CSV table of C-alpha atoms in Angstrom, one decimal:
chain,number,residue,atom,x,y,z
A,1,MET,CA,-44.7,22.0,39.5
A,2,ASP,CA,-46.1,25.3,38.3
A,3,THR,CA,-43.8,25.1,35.2
A,4,PHE,CA,-45.3,21.8,34.1
A,5,SER,CA,-49.0,22.5,35.0
A,6,PRO,CA,-49.8,24.4,31.7
A,7,HIS,CA,-48.3,21.5,29.7
A,8,LEU,CA,-50.2,19.0,31.8
A,9,ASN,CA,-53.4,20.9,31.2
A,10,LYS,CA,-52.9,21.0,27.5
A,11,ALA,CA,-52.1,17.3,27.4
A,12,LEU,CA,-55.3,16.5,29.3
A,13,ALA,CA,-57.3,18.8,27.0
A,14,TRP,CA,-55.9,16.9,24.0
A,15,LEU,CA,-56.8,13.6,25.6
A,16,ARG,CA,-60.3,14.9,26.3
A,17,GLN,CA,-60.6,15.9,22.6
A,18,ALA,CA,-59.5,12.5,21.5
A,19,GLY,CA,-62.0,10.9,23.9
A,20,ASP,CA,-64.8,13.1,22.5
A,21,TRP,CA,-63.9,12.1,19.0
A,22,ALA,CA,-63.9,8.4,19.9
A,23,ALA,CA,-67.2,8.7,21.8
A,24,GLN,CA,-68.9,10.5,18.9
A,25,ARG,CA,-67.6,8.1,16.1
A,26,LEU,CA,-66.7,4.8,17.7
A,27,LEU,CA,-68.8,4.2,20.8
A,28,SER,CA,-72.0,2.9,19.2
A,29,ALA,CA,-73.5,-0.6,18.6
A,30,GLU,CA,-73.1,-0.3,14.8
A,31,THR,CA,-69.5,1.0,15.1
A,32,ALA,CA,-68.6,-1.8,17.5
A,33,THR,CA,-70.1,-4.3,15.0
A,34,GLN,CA,-68.1,-2.8,12.2
A,35,ALA,CA,-64.9,-2.9,14.3
A,36,GLY,CA,-65.5,-6.6,15.0
A,37,VAL,CA,-66.0,-7.3,11.3
A,38,LEU,CA,-62.8,-5.4,10.4
A,39,LEU,CA,-60.8,-7.3,12.9
A,40,ALA,CA,-62.2,-10.6,11.6
A,41,LEU,CA,-61.4,-9.5,8.0
A,42,LEU,CA,-57.8,-8.5,9.0
A,43,VAL,CA,-57.2,-12.0,10.6
A,44,LEU,CA,-58.8,-13.7,7.5
A,45,ALA,CA,-56.6,-11.6,5.2
A,46,PHE,CA,-53.4,-12.7,7.0
A,47,ILE,CA,-54.5,-16.3,6.9
A,48,LEU,CA,-55.2,-16.2,3.1
A,49,ALA,CA,-52.1,-14.2,2.3
A,50,ALA,CA,-49.6,-16.9,3.5
A,51,PRO,CA,-50.4,-19.5,0.8
A,52,LEU,CA,-50.8,-16.7,-1.8
A,53,ARG,CA,-47.4,-15.3,-1.0
A,54,ARG,CA,-45.8,-18.8,-1.3
A,55,THR,CA,-47.5,-19.3,-4.6
A,56,LEU,CA,-46.2,-16.0,-6.0
A,57,GLN,CA,-42.7,-16.7,-4.8
A,58,ARG,CA,-42.7,-20.1,-6.3
A,59,ARG,CA,-44.2,-19.1,-9.6
A,60,PHE,CA,-42.1,-16.0,-10.1
A,61,ASP,CA,-38.9,-17.3,-8.4
A,62,ARG,CA,-36.6,-15.7,-10.9
A,63,LEU,CA,-38.3,-12.3,-10.7
A,64,TYR,CA,-38.5,-12.5,-6.9
A,65,ARG,CA,-34.7,-13.2,-6.5
A,66,GLY,CA,-33.6,-10.9,-9.3
A,67,VAL,CA,-31.8,-7.6,-9.1
A,68,GLY,CA,-33.1,-4.2,-10.3
A,69,LEU,CA,-36.1,-2.0,-10.0
A,70,GLY,CA,-38.7,-4.5,-11.3
A,71,PRO,CA,-37.7,-7.3,-9.0
A,72,ARG,CA,-37.5,-4.9,-6.1
A,73,LEU,CA,-41.1,-3.6,-6.7
A,74,PHE,CA,-42.3,-7.2,-7.1
A,75,ARG,CA,-40.8,-8.2,-3.8
A,76,SER,CA,-42.4,-5.2,-2.1
A,77,LEU,CA,-45.7,-6.2,-3.6
A,78,VAL,CA,-45.4,-9.8,-2.3
A,79,ARG,CA,-44.5,-8.5,1.2
A,80,GLN,CA,-47.6,-6.4,1.2
A,81,THR,CA,-49.9,-9.3,0.2
A,82,PRO,CA,-51.7,-9.4,3.7
A,83,TYR,CA,-52.5,-5.7,3.5
A,84,LEU,CA,-53.7,-6.0,-0.1
A,85,ALA,CA,-56.0,-8.8,0.9
A,86,ALA,CA,-57.2,-6.8,3.9
A,87,LEU,CA,-57.9,-3.8,1.6
A,88,ALA,CA,-59.8,-5.9,-0.9
A,89,LEU,CA,-61.9,-7.6,1.9
A,90,THR,CA,-62.6,-4.1,3.5
A,91,TRP,CA,-63.8,-2.7,0.2
A,92,ILE,CA,-66.2,-5.7,-0.2
A,93,ALA,CA,-67.5,-5.3,3.3
A,94,TRP,CA,-67.9,-1.5,2.7
A,95,ALA,CA,-69.9,-2.1,-0.4
A,96,VAL,CA,-72.1,-4.7,1.3
A,97,ASN,CA,-72.6,-2.3,4.3
A,98,ALA,CA,-73.5,0.6,1.9
A,99,ARG,CA,-76.0,-1.6,0.1
A,100,LEU,CA,-77.6,-2.4,3.5
A,101,GLY,CA,-77.8,1.3,4.4
A,102,GLY,CA,-75.3,1.2,7.3
A,103,GLU,CA,-72.9,3.9,8.4
A,104,GLU,CA,-69.6,4.0,6.5
A,105,THR,CA,-67.3,5.9,8.9
A,106,LEU,CA,-65.2,3.0,10.2
A,107,PHE,CA,-64.9,1.2,6.8
A,108,ARG,CA,-63.9,4.5,5.2
A,109,LEU,CA,-61.2,5.1,7.9
A,110,ALA,CA,-59.9,1.6,7.6
A,111,SER,CA,-59.7,1.8,3.8
A,112,SER,CA,-57.9,5.2,4.0
A,113,LEU,CA,-55.4,3.8,6.5
A,114,LEU,CA,-54.7,0.7,4.4
A,115,LEU,CA,-54.3,2.7,1.2
A,116,ALA,CA,-51.9,5.1,2.9
A,117,TRP,CA,-49.8,2.3,4.2
A,118,LEU,CA,-49.6,0.5,0.8
A,119,ALA,CA,-48.8,3.8,-1.0
A,120,ILE,CA,-46.0,4.6,1.5
A,121,ARG,CA,-44.5,1.1,1.4
A,122,PHE,CA,-44.4,1.1,-2.4
A,123,ALA,CA,-42.8,4.6,-2.3
A,124,THR,CA,-40.2,3.5,0.2
A,125,ALA,CA,-39.3,0.4,-1.9
A,126,PHE,CA,-36.8,2.7,-3.7
A,127,VAL,CA,-34.9,3.1,-0.5
A,128,LEU,CA,-32.1,0.5,-0.6
A,129,SER,CA,-31.9,-0.2,3.2
A,130,ARG,CA,-34.9,-2.1,4.6
A,131,PHE,CA,-34.3,-0.5,8.0
A,132,TRP,CA,-34.6,3.0,6.5
A,133,ALA,CA,-37.6,1.9,4.4
A,134,ARG,CA,-39.5,0.6,7.4
A,135,LEU,CA,-38.5,3.6,9.6
A,136,ILE,CA,-39.6,6.2,7.0
A,137,ALA,CA,-42.8,4.2,6.2
A,138,GLY,CA,-43.8,3.9,9.9
A,139,PHE,CA,-43.3,7.6,10.5
A,140,VAL,CA,-45.0,8.9,7.4
A,141,TRP,CA,-47.9,6.5,8.0
A,142,ALA,CA,-48.3,7.7,11.6
A,143,LEU,CA,-48.6,11.3,10.3
A,144,ALA,CA,-51.1,10.2,7.6
A,145,ALA,CA,-53.1,8.3,10.2
A,146,LEU,CA,-53.3,11.3,12.5
A,147,ASN,CA,-54.3,13.5,9.6
A,148,ILE,CA,-57.0,11.0,8.5
A,149,LEU,CA,-58.4,10.9,12.0
A,150,GLY,CA,-58.3,14.7,12.3
A,151,LEU,CA,-55.8,14.6,15.2
A,152,LEU,CA,-52.7,15.9,13.4
A,153,ALA,CA,-53.1,19.6,14.3
A,154,PRO,CA,-53.9,19.0,18.0
A,155,ALA,CA,-51.0,16.6,18.3
A,156,MET,CA,-48.6,19.1,16.8
A,157,ALA,CA,-50.0,21.9,19.1
A,158,LEU,CA,-49.4,19.6,22.1
A,159,LEU,CA,-45.8,18.9,21.1
A,160,ASP,CA,-45.2,22.6,20.5
A,161,SER,CA,-46.6,23.5,23.9
A,162,VAL,CA,-44.0,21.4,25.8
A,163,ALA,CA,-40.9,23.6,25.5
A,164,PHE,CA,-38.0,25.1,27.4
A,165,ASN,CA,-35.7,28.0,26.8
A,166,LEU,CA,-32.0,27.7,25.9
A,167,GLY,CA,-30.7,31.2,26.2
A,168,GLU,CA,-32.9,33.3,23.9
A,169,VAL,CA,-34.0,30.2,21.8
A,170,ARG,CA,-37.3,28.4,22.6
A,171,ILE,CA,-37.0,24.7,22.0
A,172,SER,CA,-40.1,22.5,22.0
A,173,LEU,CA,-40.7,18.8,21.5
A,174,LEU,CA,-42.1,19.7,18.0
A,175,THR,CA,-38.8,21.5,17.2
A,176,LEU,CA,-36.7,18.6,18.4
A,177,SER,CA,-38.8,16.1,16.5
A,178,LYS,CA,-38.5,18.1,13.3
A,179,ALA,CA,-34.7,18.5,13.8
A,180,THR,CA,-34.3,14.8,14.5
A,181,ILE,CA,-36.3,13.8,11.4
A,182,LEU,CA,-34.5,16.3,9.2
A,183,VAL,CA,-31.1,15.2,10.5
A,184,LEU,CA,-31.9,11.6,9.8
A,185,VAL,CA,-33.2,12.2,6.3
A,186,MET,CA,-30.3,14.5,5.4
A,187,LEU,CA,-27.7,12.1,6.9
A,188,ARG,CA,-29.1,9.4,4.7
A,189,ALA,CA,-29.0,11.7,1.7
A,190,GLY,CA,-25.4,12.8,2.6
A,191,SER,CA,-24.3,9.2,3.0
A,192,TRP,CA,-25.7,8.4,-0.4
A,193,LEU,CA,-23.9,11.4,-2.0
A,194,SER,CA,-20.6,10.6,-0.3
A,195,ASN,CA,-20.9,6.9,-1.5
A,196,LEU,CA,-21.6,8.2,-5.0
A,197,ALA,CA,-18.5,10.4,-4.8
A,198,GLU,CA,-16.4,7.5,-3.6
A,199,HIS,CA,-17.5,5.3,-6.6
A,200,ARG,CA,-16.7,8.1,-9.0
A,201,LEU,CA,-13.3,8.6,-7.4
A,202,ALA,CA,-12.6,4.8,-7.7
A,203,ALA,CA,-13.1,5.1,-11.4
A,204,MET,CA,-10.5,7.9,-11.8
A,205,THR,CA,-7.3,6.0,-12.7
A,206,GLY,CA,-5.2,9.2,-12.5
A,207,LEU,CA,-5.4,9.3,-8.7
A,208,THR,CA,-3.4,7.1,-6.5
A,209,PRO,CA,-5.3,4.7,-4.2
A,210,SER,CA,-4.4,6.7,-1.1
A,211,ALA,CA,-5.5,9.9,-2.7
A,212,ARG,CA,-8.8,8.4,-3.7
A,213,VAL,CA,-9.4,7.2,-0.1
A,214,LEU,CA,-8.4,10.5,1.4
A,215,ILE,CA,-10.6,12.6,-0.9
A,216,GLY,CA,-13.5,10.3,-0.2
A,217,LYS,CA,-13.1,10.5,3.5
A,218,LEU,CA,-12.8,14.3,3.4
A,219,ILE,CA,-16.0,14.5,1.3
A,220,LYS,CA,-17.9,12.3,3.8
A,221,VAL,CA,-16.8,14.5,6.8
A,222,VAL,CA,-17.7,17.7,5.0
A,223,VAL,CA,-21.1,16.4,3.8
A,224,ILE,CA,-22.0,15.1,7.3
A,225,THR,CA,-20.9,18.4,9.0
A,226,LEU,CA,-22.9,20.5,6.5
A,227,VAL,CA,-25.9,18.2,6.9
A,228,ILE,CA,-26.0,18.6,10.6
A,229,MET,CA,-25.5,22.4,10.5
A,230,ILE,CA,-28.2,22.9,7.8
A,231,ALA,CA,-30.6,20.7,9.7
A,232,LEU,CA,-30.2,22.4,13.0
A,233,ASN,CA,-30.3,25.9,11.4
A,234,SER,CA,-33.4,25.0,9.3
A,235,VAL,CA,-35.5,24.4,12.5
A,236,GLY,CA,-34.5,27.7,14.0
A,237,LEU,CA,-31.7,26.7,16.3
A,238,ASP,CA,-28.9,29.3,16.6
A,239,LEU,CA,-25.7,27.4,16.5
A,240,THR,CA,-23.9,30.0,18.6
A,241,THR,CA,-26.1,29.3,21.6
A,242,LEU,CA,-24.9,25.7,21.5
A,243,ALA,CA,-21.2,26.6,21.6
A,244,VAL,CA,-20.7,26.0,25.4
A,245,PHE,CA,-22.8,22.9,25.4
A,246,SER,CA,-21.0,21.5,22.4
A,247,GLY,CA,-17.7,22.3,23.9
A,248,ALA,CA,-18.5,20.4,27.1
A,249,VAL,CA,-19.8,17.5,25.0
A,250,GLY,CA,-16.7,17.5,22.9
A,251,VAL,CA,-14.4,17.3,25.9
A,252,GLY,CA,-16.4,14.4,27.3
A,253,ILE,CA,-16.3,12.6,24.0
A,254,GLY,CA,-12.6,13.3,23.7
A,255,PHE,CA,-11.9,11.6,27.0
A,256,GLY,CA,-14.3,8.7,26.4
A,257,LEU,CA,-13.3,8.0,22.8
A,258,GLN,CA,-9.5,8.6,22.9
A,259,LYS,CA,-8.7,5.4,20.9
A,260,VAL,CA,-11.4,6.1,18.3
A,261,VAL,CA,-10.1,9.7,17.8
A,262,ALA,CA,-6.5,8.5,17.7
A,263,ASN,CA,-7.3,5.9,15.1
A,264,LEU,CA,-9.3,8.4,13.0
A,265,ILE,CA,-6.4,10.9,13.0
A,266,SER,CA,-3.9,8.1,12.4
A,267,GLY,CA,-5.9,7.1,9.3
A,268,PHE,CA,-5.7,10.6,7.9
A,269,ILE,CA,-1.9,10.7,8.6
A,270,LEU,CA,-1.4,7.4,6.8
A,271,LEU,CA,-3.3,8.6,3.8
A,272,MET,CA,-1.4,11.9,3.6
A,273,ASP,CA,2.1,10.6,4.0
A,274,LYS,CA,1.3,7.5,1.8
A,275,SER,CA,3.3,5.2,4.0
A,276,ILE,CA,0.4,2.7,3.9
A,277,LYS,CA,-2.0,2.5,1.0
A,278,PRO,CA,-4.5,0.0,-0.4
A,279,GLY,CA,-2.7,-2.7,-2.3
A,280,ASP,CA,0.5,-2.6,-0.2
A,281,VAL,CA,1.9,-5.9,1.1
A,282,ILE,CA,2.8,-5.4,4.8
A,283,GLU,CA,4.0,-7.4,7.7
A,284,ILE,CA,3.1,-6.3,11.2
A,285,GLY,CA,3.8,-8.7,14.1
A,286,ASP,CA,2.7,-12.2,13.0
A,287,VAL,CA,0.4,-10.8,10.3
A,288,TYR,CA,1.6,-10.9,6.6
A,289,GLY,CA,-0.8,-9.9,3.9
A,290,TRP,CA,-2.0,-7.1,1.6
A,291,ILE,CA,-4.1,-4.1,2.4
A,292,THR,CA,-7.5,-4.2,0.8
A,293,THR,CA,-9.2,-1.2,2.3
A,294,LEU,CA,-8.3,1.7,4.6
A,295,ARG,CA,-11.2,2.8,6.9
A,296,ALA,CA,-11.5,5.6,9.3
A,297,ARG,CA,-10.7,3.4,12.2
A,298,TYR,CA,-8.8,0.4,10.8
A,299,ALA,CA,-7.0,-1.1,7.9
A,300,SER,CA,-8.2,-4.4,6.4
A,301,VAL,CA,-5.3,-6.9,5.8
A,302,VAL,CA,-6.0,-10.1,4.0
A,303,THR,CA,-3.5,-13.0,4.4
A,304,ARG,CA,-2.8,-15.9,2.1
A,305,ASP,CA,-4.9,-18.1,4.4
A,306,GLY,CA,-8.0,-16.0,3.6
A,307,LYS,CA,-8.1,-14.5,7.0
A,308,GLU,CA,-8.9,-10.8,7.2
A,309,TYR,CA,-7.2,-8.9,10.0
A,310,LEU,CA,-8.6,-5.4,11.0
A,311,ILE,CA,-5.5,-3.6,12.2
A,312,PRO,CA,-6.2,-0.3,14.1
A,313,ASN,CA,-4.7,2.7,12.3
A,314,GLU,CA,-2.9,3.7,15.5
A,315,ASP,CA,-0.9,0.4,15.5
A,316,LEU,CA,0.3,1.2,11.9
A,317,ILE,CA,1.6,4.5,13.2
A,318,THR,CA,3.2,3.5,16.5
A,319,THR,CA,4.5,0.0,15.9
A,320,GLN,CA,7.1,-1.3,13.4
A,321,VAL,CA,5.6,-2.2,10.0
A,322,VAL,CA,7.4,-3.9,7.2
A,323,ASN,CA,6.0,-2.6,3.9
A,324,TRP,CA,7.2,-4.9,1.2
A,325,SER,CA,5.9,-2.6,-1.5
A,326,PHE,CA,6.5,0.9,-0.2
A,327,SER,CA,8.8,2.3,-2.9
A,328,ASN,CA,8.3,-0.6,-5.4
A,329,ARG,CA,6.9,-4.1,-5.4
A,330,ASN,CA,10.2,-5.9,-6.1
A,331,ILE,CA,11.5,-7.8,-3.1
A,332,ARG,CA,14.6,-10.1,-2.8
A,333,LEU,CA,14.3,-13.6,-1.3
A,334,LYS,CA,17.2,-15.7,0.0
A,335,LEU,CA,17.3,-19.5,0.0
A,336,PRO,CA,20.1,-21.0,2.2
A,337,VAL,CA,21.4,-24.4,1.0
A,338,GLY,CA,24.2,-26.5,2.5
A,339,VAL,CA,26.3,-29.0,0.5
A,340,SER,CA,29.0,-31.6,1.4
A,341,TYR,CA,32.7,-30.6,1.5
A,342,ASN,CA,33.2,-33.4,-1.1
A,343,SER,CA,30.9,-31.8,-3.6
A,344,ASP,CA,31.7,-29.6,-6.7
A,345,ILE,CA,30.8,-26.2,-5.3
A,346,ARG,CA,30.7,-24.4,-8.6
A,347,LEU,CA,28.5,-27.1,-10.1
A,348,ALA,CA,26.1,-26.8,-7.2
A,349,MET,CA,26.0,-23.0,-7.6
A,350,ARG,CA,25.1,-23.4,-11.3
A,351,ILE,CA,22.4,-25.9,-10.5
A,352,MET,CA,20.9,-23.4,-8.0
A,353,ALA,CA,20.9,-20.6,-10.5
A,354,ASP,CA,19.1,-22.9,-13.1
A,355,ALA,CA,16.6,-24.0,-10.4
A,356,ALA,CA,15.4,-20.4,-10.0
A,357,LYS,CA,14.2,-20.4,-13.6
A,358,VAL,CA,11.5,-23.0,-13.0
A,359,SER,CA,9.2,-20.3,-11.6
A,360,ASP,CA,7.8,-17.6,-13.8
A,361,ARG,CA,7.5,-15.3,-10.8
A,362,VAL,CA,11.3,-15.0,-10.5
A,363,LEU,CA,12.6,-11.8,-12.3
A,364,THR,CA,15.3,-12.1,-14.9
A,365,ASP,CA,16.5,-8.5,-14.2
A,366,PRO,CA,18.2,-8.5,-11.8
A,367,PRO,CA,19.1,-12.2,-12.4
A,368,PRO,CA,19.2,-14.9,-9.7
A,369,LEU,CA,22.6,-15.1,-8.1
A,370,PRO,CA,24.1,-18.0,-6.0
A,371,ARG,CA,26.6,-17.0,-3.3
A,372,LEU,CA,29.0,-18.9,-1.1
A,373,VAL,CA,28.4,-17.4,2.3
A,374,GLY,CA,30.5,-19.5,4.7
A,375,PHE,CA,32.0,-22.8,5.8
A,376,GLY,CA,29.9,-24.6,8.4
A,377,ASP,CA,30.7,-27.5,10.8
A,378,SER,CA,29.1,-30.0,8.5
A,379,SER,CA,28.6,-28.2,5.2
A,380,VAL,CA,29.6,-25.5,2.8
A,381,ASP,CA,26.9,-22.8,3.2
A,382,LEU,CA,25.5,-21.5,-0.1
A,383,GLU,CA,22.7,-19.0,-0.7
A,384,LEU,CA,20.5,-18.4,-3.7
A,385,ARG,CA,19.3,-14.8,-4.0
A,386,PHE,CA,16.5,-13.8,-6.4
A,387,TRP,CA,13.8,-11.2,-6.9
A,388,ILE,CA,10.0,-11.3,-7.3
A,389,ALA,CA,7.5,-8.6,-8.1
A,390,ASP,CA,4.3,-10.0,-6.6
A,391,PRO,CA,4.7,-10.6,-2.9
A,392,GLN,CA,1.0,-10.6,-2.5
A,393,ASN,CA,0.8,-14.0,-4.2
A,394,GLY,CA,2.9,-15.6,-1.5
A,395,ILE,CA,6.5,-16.3,-0.7
A,396,VAL,CA,6.6,-19.8,0.7
A,397,ASN,CA,5.1,-21.2,-2.5
A,398,VAL,CA,7.8,-19.8,-4.8
A,399,LYS,CA,10.5,-20.9,-2.4
A,400,SER,CA,9.1,-24.4,-2.3
A,401,ASP,CA,9.2,-24.7,-6.2
A,402,ILE,CA,12.8,-23.6,-6.3
A,403,TYR,CA,13.8,-25.9,-3.4
A,404,LEU,CA,12.3,-28.8,-5.2
A,405,ALA,CA,14.2,-27.9,-8.4
A,406,VAL,CA,17.5,-27.7,-6.4
A,407,TRP,CA,16.8,-31.1,-4.8
A,408,ASP,CA,16.2,-32.7,-8.2
A,409,GLY,CA,19.3,-31.1,-9.7
A,410,PHE,CA,21.5,-32.2,-6.7
A,411,LYS,CA,20.2,-35.8,-6.9
A,412,GLU,CA,20.8,-35.9,-10.7
A,413,HIS,CA,24.5,-34.8,-10.3
A,414,GLY,CA,25.3,-36.6,-7.1
A,415,ILE,CA,25.7,-33.6,-4.9
A,416,GLU,CA,25.1,-34.5,-1.3
A,417,ILE,CA,23.2,-32.3,1.2
A,418,PRO,CA,24.9,-33.3,4.5
A,419,PHE,CA,23.4,-33.7,7.9
A,420,PRO,CA,25.2,-32.8,11.1
A,421,GLN,CA,27.9,-35.4,12.0
A,422,ARG,CA,29.7,-36.1,15.3
A,423,ASP,CA,32.9,-38.2,15.9
A,424,VAL,CA,33.0,-40.4,19.0
A,425,HIS,CA,36.4,-41.3,20.4
A,426,VAL,CA,36.8,-44.4,22.7
A,427,ARG,CA,39.7,-44.0,25.2
A,428,SER,CA,42.2,-47.0,25.7
A,429,GLY,CA,42.0,-47.1,29.5
A,430,LEU,CA,38.9,-49.2,29.3
A,431,GLU,CA,40.9,-52.4,28.5
A,432,GLY,CA,42.7,-52.4,31.9
A,433,LEU,CA,39.4,-51.8,33.7
A,434,SER,CA,38.0,-54.9,31.9
A,435,GLY,CA,41.0,-57.0,33.0
A,436,LYS,CA,40.5,-56.1,36.6
A,437,ARG,CA,37.0,-57.1,36.4
A,438,ASP,CA,37.9,-60.5,35.0
A,439,GLY,CA,40.6,-61.1,37.7
A,440,SER,CA,38.3,-60.3,40.6
A,441,GLY,CA,35.8,-62.6,39.1
A,442,GLY,CA,38.4,-65.4,39.0
A,443,GLU,CA,39.2,-65.0,42.7
A,444,ASN,CA,35.6,-65.3,43.6
């Protein structure tokens, strides 16, 4: 209790200071009247801004929905229409109040706060993410509001007074706040730099897809690590004092996020050994498709049906994967065909070889080859073997085209595709049984 009493006393002193400020500047009849007028003007501004905003969006629809810096600034301007209207009405009320000889304190504060908000919102319009834009704008405006009200220095002193010691390092709420803000800002900057590096790497045709992904991931890890270390060191935190704490946290995270860490390491292994890379056509379990992207935790596999499967990297390491394009993209397909024993087998094989030429996807080198593979119960078993170089475009479709060509060729030349046949033998003992039945019927 004694430890927290100084902090409590400082907090109470700060609250008393804020109360004195409010009593001196706000708690008067004239100030209360101005506050009521400002509240009414704010409500009126939001009411008037709705139709004005719809009018602007409708009249400048192309600019509002466009892409680029100009449309982005225009959209930001349209979103701030209520605050612009509130600022204009506040200035009008301020001018009228000054003409009447009234006190200007509250109108001046309201104008300064509205101007600070609009300036900050327009400045953050350059931030691509609306979440980050709103977060930065809210934080900066809070600092600006405290500064305008003259409460920034007391608030920072209050945060700095609440502290604890970690070894020889003194850590206060102010230090933690600065560290958090700095880490968030630098993480955003680091993310932007890593994304820029990945785009530059994607344009380098001399690198393989797996090398581009691997270098991009290494750059992102290095940038994020450096950002965190620089941010913590810049606020006066000695990283060596956090060694034990970070070790304990690391062990806890290791047990709790085993799968995540395993998938992360598996992703780096896949990129280094090049067994799986973007653009490969793979088959894992019931999933057949081509890899579009390799992420830190999973690989994205798109099938011919348009479905996108997110396969964990660990599964690509520990389970059997058929990579149709590992060493090269050429794969051989086999089409089994059965013909009747009465058919001309050599003619059927020539028809099958010619049928493979109907598809432009079938390679001529090596050429399609028909083979006699066996004698079945009802048919002579043939097989057409051919190669394609684009398995990502599908396999069933090219088989279907060639099967149709084989069917047409067989029909044209009278070659029969048999179906299973069974012979039924009737034994002769049934006639005697029939005679006995007739005799017994006669006796009756």
